[in-house]
Amino acid sequence: MRVVICGGGVIGACTAYFLSRRSVDVVVVERTEVAAAASGKAGGFLALDWCTGTPLDALARRSFALHAQLPHEVAGDWAYRRMTAYGGFVAGDEAQRDTPSALGWLSNGVVIAHRLGTTDTTAIVHPHKFTSAMMNATLAQGAELRRGRVTGIAHDADGTTAKGVEIDGGVIEADRVIIAMGPWSLLATQWMRLPAVYGQRSPSIVYDTGTDVPADALFLEYEESGSTISIEVFPRADGSTLVTAFSDVAPLPLDPGAVMPEQDAIDRLQAVAERLSPLFRADRIIARQACFRPVTRDGLPLIGIVPNSAGLYVATGHNVWGILNAPATGEALAELITEGAARSVDLTPFDPARLQPLDPSLLQAR
């Protein structure tokens, strides 16, 4: 069996890995480079039980376990480590602004109100390094990475079964095709009956903090101009710390390489970061960046068979949990394709058929 995966992000890389382990002939088609978009610029935060009570719970728990196993199976160092997570706020009134923080590396007035996760339930990876390691492991198992832009689906003579993908004027033949292009999966609605996937932009700043910041993930509230914003801080084992806030909705560039942060959002984010800790200095900034997270209408990913399209599958729409849920998504999709059903996780809540497909004329109107 030959499977073509459209997209070299974390979902595509993990799906390719688990398919290759089942001796499937895999070709990954990527327009720019591996982990070029959200898979390389996300926080990389992992949580065991933060989706309890939702359809994502089983997927998250299985994926959290796989993240712990993969460092023993796949070569490479992607800075996996367990960590503690805290919630709190940045004091706005004078009475609390000078109060020392419960965490010594934070500035006065950064109030830690409660612990959200422990080393048993929360962890982190460097997303770009993780995605690259999974792709490299896949290539080592005989898979192929092909550069190019997917422009359509090739079908059999009856036009009912997918037989490959059209790429830069040619065709890569395949028995199965998987769309895993993050928010750019929206483009595939021109070629198949697929629900809409939207992009939500998230700016971030990455600091070189070395060993100065311990394994403390932060989820804080901050008052700005009369409104409350959420700030997330993710220290990684490689000595970098990502700070993010101010997510917004913006037009999705056709080229992932053209994604850029708004300067105003970066300036505001830098000012907030400097309020959080003296370690977040301008001279320690490694990157000012942004990415688009794929989001569906009901907030759940699309994982499974594309309705009324024999041989076509989709895996996208994971929103903030893309890095976390990529391994379990890849494992379950590999089971579905090779065995006819997913065994490790029930994919029913993520069936693409639950949502109405996008009218392709609406996409053309954009």
GROMACS .gro file of C-alpha atoms in nm:
model
  366
    1MET     CA    1   0.000   0.000   0.000
    2ARG     CA    2   0.119   0.349  -0.085
    3VAL     CA    3  -0.002   0.652   0.111
    4VAL     CA    4   0.061   1.015   0.021
    5ILE     CA    5   0.043   1.260   0.312
    6CYS     CA    6  -0.011   1.623   0.219
    7GLY     CA    7   0.162   1.833   0.485
    8GLY     CA    8   0.495   1.812   0.668
    9GLY     CA    9   0.380   1.944   1.004
   10VAL     CA   10   0.355   1.750   1.328
   11ILE     CA   11   0.032   1.570   1.231
   12GLY     CA   12   0.173   1.463   0.896
   13ALA     CA   13   0.507   1.359   1.048
   14CYS     CA   14   0.349   1.148   1.324
   15THR     CA   15   0.103   0.985   1.084
   16ALA     CA   16   0.387   0.905   0.845
   17TYR     CA   17   0.588   0.754   1.131
   18PHE     CA   18   0.316   0.517   1.247
   19LEU     CA   19   0.230   0.416   0.890
   20SER     CA   20   0.596   0.346   0.813
   21ARG     CA   21   0.619   0.125   1.121
   22ARG     CA   22   0.346  -0.084   0.958
   23SER     CA   23   0.559  -0.122   0.643
   24VAL     CA   24   0.341   0.115   0.443
   25ASP     CA   25   0.507   0.296   0.152
   26VAL     CA   26   0.475   0.663   0.254
   27VAL     CA   27   0.535   0.984   0.058
   28VAL     CA   28   0.506   1.316   0.244
   29VAL     CA   29   0.448   1.622   0.026
   30GLU     CA   30   0.548   1.954   0.183
   31ARG     CA   31   0.532   2.291   0.012
   32THR     CA   32   0.799   2.472   0.215
   33GLU     CA   33   0.984   2.278   0.485
   34VAL     CA   34   0.913   2.039   0.770
   35ALA     CA   35   0.755   2.215   1.071
   36ALA     CA   36   0.745   2.545   0.882
   37ALA     CA   37   0.422   2.670   1.040
   38ALA     CA   38   0.255   2.610   1.378
   39SER     CA   39   0.441   2.282   1.426
   40GLY     CA   40   0.764   2.477   1.456
   41LYS     CA   41   0.638   2.783   1.640
   42ALA     CA   42   0.396   2.647   1.899
   43GLY     CA   43   0.456   2.630   2.272
   44GLY     CA   44   0.497   2.252   2.281
   45PHE     CA   45   0.303   2.217   2.608
   46LEU     CA   46   0.160   1.873   2.692
   47ALA     CA   47  -0.114   1.789   2.943
   48LEU     CA   48  -0.252   1.452   3.048
   49ASP     CA   49  -0.591   1.545   3.188
   50TRP     CA   50  -0.677   1.899   3.079
   51CYS     CA   51  -0.939   1.765   2.837
   52THR     CA   52  -1.124   1.556   3.096
   53GLY     CA   53  -1.497   1.560   3.035
   54THR     CA   54  -1.458   1.645   2.665
   55PRO     CA   55  -1.442   1.430   2.350
   56LEU     CA   56  -1.066   1.496   2.342
   57ASP     CA   57  -0.994   1.321   2.672
   58ALA     CA   58  -0.903   0.974   2.544
   59LEU     CA   59  -0.700   1.116   2.256
   60ALA     CA   60  -0.503   1.342   2.490
   61ARG     CA   61  -0.434   1.068   2.745
   62ARG     CA   62  -0.311   0.824   2.482
   63SER     CA   63  -0.098   1.092   2.320
   64PHE     CA   64   0.052   1.203   2.653
   65ALA     CA   65   0.161   0.842   2.710
   66LEU     CA   66   0.309   0.818   2.360
   67HIS     CA   67   0.509   1.138   2.414
   68ALA     CA   68   0.669   0.970   2.716
   69GLN     CA   69   0.749   0.655   2.514
   70LEU     CA   70   0.881   0.809   2.194
   71PRO     CA   71   1.215   0.938   2.336
   72HIS     CA   72   1.303   0.571   2.394
   73GLU     CA   73   1.208   0.470   2.039
   74VAL     CA   74   1.309   0.759   1.814
   75ALA     CA   75   1.658   0.907   1.779
   76GLY     CA   76   1.704   1.276   1.851
   77ASP     CA   77   1.673   1.522   2.135
   78TRP     CA   78   1.358   1.731   2.122
   79ALA     CA   79   1.383   1.861   2.479
   80TYR     CA   80   1.109   1.645   2.627
   81ARG     CA   81   1.072   1.702   2.999
   82ARG     CA   82   0.811   1.688   3.270
   83MET     CA   83   0.715   2.020   3.429
   84THR     CA   84   0.483   2.194   3.674
   85ALA     CA   85   0.212   2.432   3.556
   86TYR     CA   86   0.078   2.729   3.751
   87GLY     CA   87  -0.208   2.972   3.714
   88GLY     CA   88  -0.221   3.328   3.844
   89PHE     CA   89  -0.231   3.692   3.751
   90VAL     CA   90  -0.025   4.007   3.728
   91ALA     CA   91  -0.125   4.243   4.007
   92GLY     CA   92  -0.272   4.569   3.895
   93ASP     CA   93  -0.329   4.746   4.226
   94GLU     CA   94  -0.051   4.913   4.420
   95ALA     CA   95  -0.104   4.697   4.729
   96GLN     CA   96   0.006   4.382   4.549
   97ARG     CA   97   0.253   4.516   4.293
   98ASP     CA   98   0.546   4.498   4.536
   99THR     CA   99   0.458   4.155   4.679
  100PRO     CA  100   0.733   3.901   4.601
  101SER     CA  101   0.618   3.623   4.370
  102ALA     CA  102   0.598   3.266   4.496
  103LEU     CA  103   0.835   3.174   4.211
  104GLY     CA  104   1.169   3.344   4.259
  105TRP     CA  105   1.243   3.400   3.892
  106LEU     CA  106   0.933   3.616   3.847
  107SER     CA  107   0.898   3.986   3.922
  108ASN     CA  108   0.716   4.122   4.224
  109GLY     CA  109   0.343   4.138   4.174
  110VAL     CA  110   0.319   3.824   3.961
  111VAL     CA  111   0.080   3.631   4.180
  112ILE     CA  112   0.077   3.251   4.163
  113ALA     CA  113  -0.276   3.157   4.267
  114HIS     CA  114  -0.283   2.780   4.214
  115ARG     CA  115  -0.101   2.481   4.068
  116LEU     CA  116  -0.257   2.349   3.748
  117GLY     CA  117  -0.035   2.050   3.679
  118THR     CA  118   0.248   1.844   3.823
  119THR     CA  119   0.534   1.648   3.669
  120ASP     CA  120   0.293   1.354   3.656
  121THR     CA  121   0.042   1.540   3.442
  122THR     CA  122   0.223   1.810   3.243
  123ALA     CA  123   0.529   1.815   3.019
  124ILE     CA  124   0.678   1.996   2.720
  125VAL     CA  125   0.870   1.938   2.399
  126HIS     CA  126   1.045   2.166   2.154
  127PRO     CA  127   0.789   2.144   1.871
  128HIS     CA  128   1.022   2.201   1.576
  129LYS     CA  129   1.276   1.950   1.703
  130PHE     CA  130   1.004   1.697   1.782
  131THR     CA  131   0.843   1.726   1.438
  132SER     CA  132   1.181   1.703   1.266
  133ALA     CA  133   1.282   1.397   1.468
  134MET     CA  134   0.957   1.218   1.383
  135MET     CA  135   1.002   1.299   1.014
  136ASN     CA  136   1.367   1.187   1.018
  137ALA     CA  137   1.267   0.859   1.184
  138THR     CA  138   1.006   0.811   0.912
  139LEU     CA  139   1.259   0.874   0.636
  140ALA     CA  140   1.497   0.628   0.801
  141GLN     CA  141   1.222   0.367   0.768
  142GLY     CA  142   1.211   0.419   0.392
  143ALA     CA  143   0.956   0.698   0.351
  144GLU     CA  144   1.006   0.979   0.100
  145LEU     CA  145   0.978   1.355   0.152
  146ARG     CA  146   0.881   1.537  -0.166
  147ARG     CA  147   0.888   1.916  -0.203
  148GLY     CA  148   0.598   2.062  -0.391
  149ARG     CA  149   0.255   2.223  -0.385
  150VAL     CA  150  -0.050   1.998  -0.397
  151THR     CA  151  -0.299   2.134  -0.651
  152GLY     CA  152  -0.561   1.859  -0.665
  153ILE     CA  153  -0.655   1.495  -0.624
  154ALA     CA  154  -0.607   1.238  -0.900
  155HIS     CA  155  -0.898   0.992  -0.936
  156ASP     CA  156  -0.969   0.668  -1.119
  157ALA     CA  157  -1.154   0.659  -1.450
  158ASP     CA  158  -1.491   0.669  -1.274
  159GLY     CA  159  -1.388   0.972  -1.069
  160THR     CA  160  -1.496   0.803  -0.746
  161THR     CA  161  -1.171   0.679  -0.592
  162ALA     CA  162  -0.855   0.876  -0.515
  163LYS     CA  163  -0.548   0.745  -0.692
  164GLY     CA  164  -0.294   1.008  -0.597
  165VAL     CA  165  -0.228   1.380  -0.576
  166GLU     CA  166  -0.155   1.639  -0.839
  167ILE     CA  167   0.164   1.826  -0.761
  168ASP     CA  168   0.334   2.096  -0.970
  169GLY     CA  169   0.195   1.964  -1.298
  170GLY     CA  170   0.255   1.596  -1.224
  171VAL     CA  171   0.088   1.317  -1.028
  172ILE     CA  172   0.211   1.110  -0.735
  173GLU     CA  173   0.017   0.786  -0.746
  174ALA     CA  174  -0.119   0.641  -0.423
  175ASP     CA  175  -0.374   0.401  -0.278
  176ARG     CA  176  -0.466   0.645  -0.001
  177VAL     CA  177  -0.430   1.022   0.039
  178ILE     CA  178  -0.424   1.212   0.370
  179ILE     CA  179  -0.483   1.586   0.398
  180ALA     CA  180  -0.284   1.717   0.695
  181MET     CA  181  -0.206   2.074   0.597
  182GLY     CA  182  -0.312   2.252   0.915
  183PRO     CA  183  -0.524   2.560   0.836
  184TRP     CA  184  -0.417   2.529   0.472
  185SER     CA  185  -0.636   2.217   0.459
  186LEU     CA  186  -0.902   2.475   0.370
  187LEU     CA  187  -0.757   2.469   0.018
  188ALA     CA  188  -0.855   2.103  -0.013
  189THR     CA  189  -1.224   2.198  -0.006
  190GLN     CA  190  -1.172   2.280  -0.376
  191TRP     CA  191  -1.098   1.912  -0.442
  192MET     CA  192  -1.323   1.723  -0.199
  193ARG     CA  193  -1.622   1.757   0.032
  194LEU     CA  194  -1.442   1.875   0.343
  195PRO     CA  195  -1.560   2.092   0.633
  196ALA     CA  196  -1.400   2.432   0.669
  197VAL     CA  197  -1.081   2.474   0.871
  198TYR     CA  198  -0.995   2.823   0.988
  199GLY     CA  199  -0.668   2.978   1.100
  200GLN     CA  200  -0.626   3.161   1.430
  201ARG     CA  201  -0.307   3.366   1.452
  202SER     CA  202  -0.088   3.350   1.762
  203PRO     CA  203   0.215   3.579   1.802
  204SER     CA  204   0.500   3.477   2.031
  205ILE     CA  205   0.845   3.577   2.146
  206VAL     CA  206   1.119   3.325   2.221
  207TYR     CA  207   1.388   3.413   2.476
  208ASP     CA  208   1.727   3.258   2.544
  209THR     CA  209   1.694   3.198   2.918
  210GLY     CA  210   1.950   2.921   2.958
  211THR     CA  211   1.923   2.753   3.296
  212ASP     CA  212   1.777   3.062   3.467
  213VAL     CA  213   1.414   2.957   3.422
  214PRO     CA  214   1.300   2.630   3.583
  215ALA     CA  215   1.036   2.394   3.446
  216ASP     CA  216   0.741   2.616   3.541
  217ALA     CA  217   0.473   2.667   3.276
  218LEU     CA  218   0.259   2.972   3.347
  219PHE     CA  219  -0.099   3.062   3.256
  220LEU     CA  220  -0.156   3.419   3.373
  221GLU     CA  221  -0.415   3.692   3.345
  222TYR     CA  222  -0.310   4.050   3.282
  223GLU     CA  223  -0.518   4.368   3.281
  224GLU     CA  224  -0.455   4.592   2.983
  225SER     CA  225  -0.664   4.896   2.890
  226GLY     CA  226  -0.962   4.773   3.086
  227SER     CA  227  -0.965   4.420   2.946
  228THR     CA  228  -0.813   4.094   3.065
  229ILE     CA  229  -0.569   3.908   2.843
  230SER     CA  230  -0.426   3.559   2.887
  231ILE     CA  231  -0.050   3.510   2.883
  232GLU     CA  232   0.121   3.174   2.849
  233VAL     CA  233   0.487   3.108   2.932
  234PHE     CA  234   0.661   2.785   2.832
  235PRO     CA  235   1.022   2.723   2.946
  236ARG     CA  236   1.189   2.443   2.749
  237ALA     CA  237   1.468   2.208   2.839
  238ASP     CA  238   1.690   2.344   2.560
  239GLY     CA  239   1.717   2.680   2.742
  240SER     CA  240   1.456   2.869   2.540
  241THR     CA  241   1.133   3.015   2.679
  242LEU     CA  242   0.832   3.102   2.466
  243VAL     CA  243   0.587   3.373   2.572
  244THR     CA  244   0.258   3.412   2.385
  245ALA     CA  245  -0.062   3.618   2.404
  246PHE     CA  246  -0.292   3.832   2.184
  247SER     CA  247  -0.430   3.561   1.953
  248ASP     CA  248  -0.647   3.705   1.678
  249VAL     CA  249  -0.822   3.624   1.353
  250ALA     CA  250  -0.649   3.741   1.037
  251PRO     CA  251  -0.644   3.647   0.667
  252LEU     CA  252  -0.447   3.328   0.608
  253PRO     CA  253  -0.161   3.380   0.360
  254LEU     CA  254  -0.154   3.123   0.082
  255ASP     CA  255   0.217   3.069   0.146
  256PRO     CA  256   0.301   2.943   0.500
  257GLY     CA  257   0.639   3.110   0.464
  258ALA     CA  258   0.465   3.448   0.443
  259VAL     CA  259   0.319   3.430   0.796
  260MET     CA  260   0.445   3.727   0.994
  261PRO     CA  261   0.345   3.873   1.331
  262GLU     CA  262   0.191   4.217   1.361
  263GLN     CA  263   0.451   4.456   1.499
  264ASP     CA  264   0.201   4.610   1.741
  265ALA     CA  265   0.120   4.268   1.890
  266ILE     CA  266   0.490   4.188   1.930
  267ASP     CA  267   0.560   4.524   2.095
  268ARG     CA  268   0.274   4.471   2.341
  269LEU     CA  269   0.384   4.115   2.410
  270GLN     CA  270   0.742   4.224   2.475
  271ALA     CA  271   0.623   4.487   2.722
  272VAL     CA  272   0.412   4.228   2.905
  273ALA     CA  273   0.701   3.979   2.915
  274GLU     CA  274   0.933   4.239   3.065
  275ARG     CA  275   0.672   4.299   3.335
  276LEU     CA  276   0.672   3.926   3.419
  277SER     CA  277   1.042   3.872   3.480
  278PRO     CA  278   1.375   4.055   3.458
  279LEU     CA  279   1.500   3.754   3.262
  280PHE     CA  280   1.286   3.853   2.964
  281ARG     CA  281   1.520   4.121   2.834
  282ALA     CA  282   1.531   4.249   2.478
  283ASP     CA  283   1.890   4.131   2.432
  284ARG     CA  284   1.777   3.774   2.505
  285ILE     CA  285   1.518   3.757   2.229
  286ILE     CA  286   1.579   3.473   1.983
  287ALA     CA  287   1.268   3.509   1.769
  288ARG     CA  288   0.964   3.729   1.717
  289GLN     CA  289   0.714   3.515   1.530
  290ALA     CA  290   0.355   3.411   1.464
  291CYS     CA  291   0.170   3.101   1.353
  292PHE     CA  292  -0.182   3.007   1.249
  293ARG     CA  293  -0.353   2.731   1.448
  294PRO     CA  294  -0.612   2.520   1.260
  295VAL     CA  295  -0.960   2.548   1.411
  296THR     CA  296  -1.292   2.389   1.312
  297ARG     CA  297  -1.644   2.521   1.365
  298ASP     CA  298  -1.708   2.303   1.671
  299GLY     CA  299  -1.355   2.316   1.811
  300LEU     CA  300  -1.278   1.948   1.754
  301PRO     CA  301  -1.027   1.811   1.502
  302LEU     CA  302  -1.115   1.637   1.179
  303ILE     CA  303  -0.965   1.287   1.185
  304GLY     CA  304  -1.083   1.010   0.957
  305ILE     CA  305  -1.234   0.928   0.621
  306VAL     CA  306  -1.348   1.216   0.402
  307PRO     CA  307  -1.721   1.160   0.330
  308ASN     CA  308  -1.813   1.038  -0.019
  309SER     CA  309  -1.447   1.025  -0.119
  310ALA     CA  310  -1.301   0.676  -0.141
  311GLY     CA  311  -0.934   0.665  -0.051
  312LEU     CA  312  -0.926   1.013   0.107
  313TYR     CA  313  -0.853   1.090   0.473
  314VAL     CA  314  -0.805   1.408   0.675
  315ALA     CA  315  -0.624   1.497   0.997
  316THR     CA  316  -0.632   1.863   1.096
  317GLY     CA  317  -0.811   2.118   1.315
  318HIS     CA  318  -0.634   2.036   1.644
  319ASN     CA  319  -0.621   2.401   1.758
  320VAL     CA  320  -0.396   2.451   2.066
  321TRP     CA  321  -0.350   2.075   2.118
  322GLY     CA  322  -0.177   1.990   1.790
  323ILE     CA  323   0.163   1.906   1.939
  324LEU     CA  324   0.004   1.712   2.226
  325ASN     CA  325  -0.237   1.506   2.017
  326ALA     CA  326  -0.022   1.442   1.710
  327PRO     CA  327   0.118   1.101   1.816
  328ALA     CA  328  -0.220   0.950   1.905
  329THR     CA  329  -0.372   1.099   1.590
  330GLY     CA  330  -0.101   0.941   1.376
  331GLU     CA  331  -0.128   0.608   1.552
  332ALA     CA  332  -0.507   0.590   1.522
  333LEU     CA  333  -0.511   0.703   1.160
  334ALA     CA  334  -0.248   0.441   1.072
  335GLU     CA  335  -0.472   0.177   1.232
  336LEU     CA  336  -0.775   0.305   1.044
  337ILE     CA  337  -0.597   0.294   0.709
  338THR     CA  338  -0.426  -0.044   0.749
  339GLU     CA  339  -0.687  -0.232   0.955
  340GLY     CA  340  -1.010  -0.056   0.868
  341ALA     CA  341  -1.068   0.071   1.223
  342ALA     CA  342  -0.880   0.263   1.492
  343ARG     CA  343  -0.812   0.050   1.800
  344SER     CA  344  -0.607   0.277   2.027
  345VAL     CA  345  -0.856   0.569   2.032
  346ASP     CA  346  -1.219   0.602   1.927
  347LEU     CA  347  -1.219   0.849   1.638
  348THR     CA  348  -1.599   0.879   1.621
  349PRO     CA  349  -1.610   1.228   1.783
  350PHE     CA  350  -1.372   1.356   1.514
  351ASP     CA  351  -1.550   1.209   1.210
  352PRO     CA  352  -1.542   1.474   0.934
  353ALA     CA  353  -1.897   1.377   0.841
  354ARG     CA  354  -2.031   1.544   1.156
  355LEU     CA  355  -1.990   1.887   0.994
  356GLN     CA  356  -2.128   2.023   0.671
  357PRO     CA  357  -1.868   2.049   0.393
  358LEU     CA  358  -1.767   2.395   0.281
  359ASP     CA  359  -1.915   2.522  -0.042
  360PRO     CA  360  -1.601   2.565  -0.260
  361SER     CA  361  -1.753   2.871  -0.425
  362LEU     CA  362  -1.718   3.052  -0.091
  363LEU     CA  363  -1.345   2.983  -0.094
  364GLN     CA  364  -1.312   3.115  -0.446
  365ALA     CA  365  -1.497   3.429  -0.342
  366ARG     CA  366  -1.223   3.506  -0.092
   0.00000   0.00000   0.00000
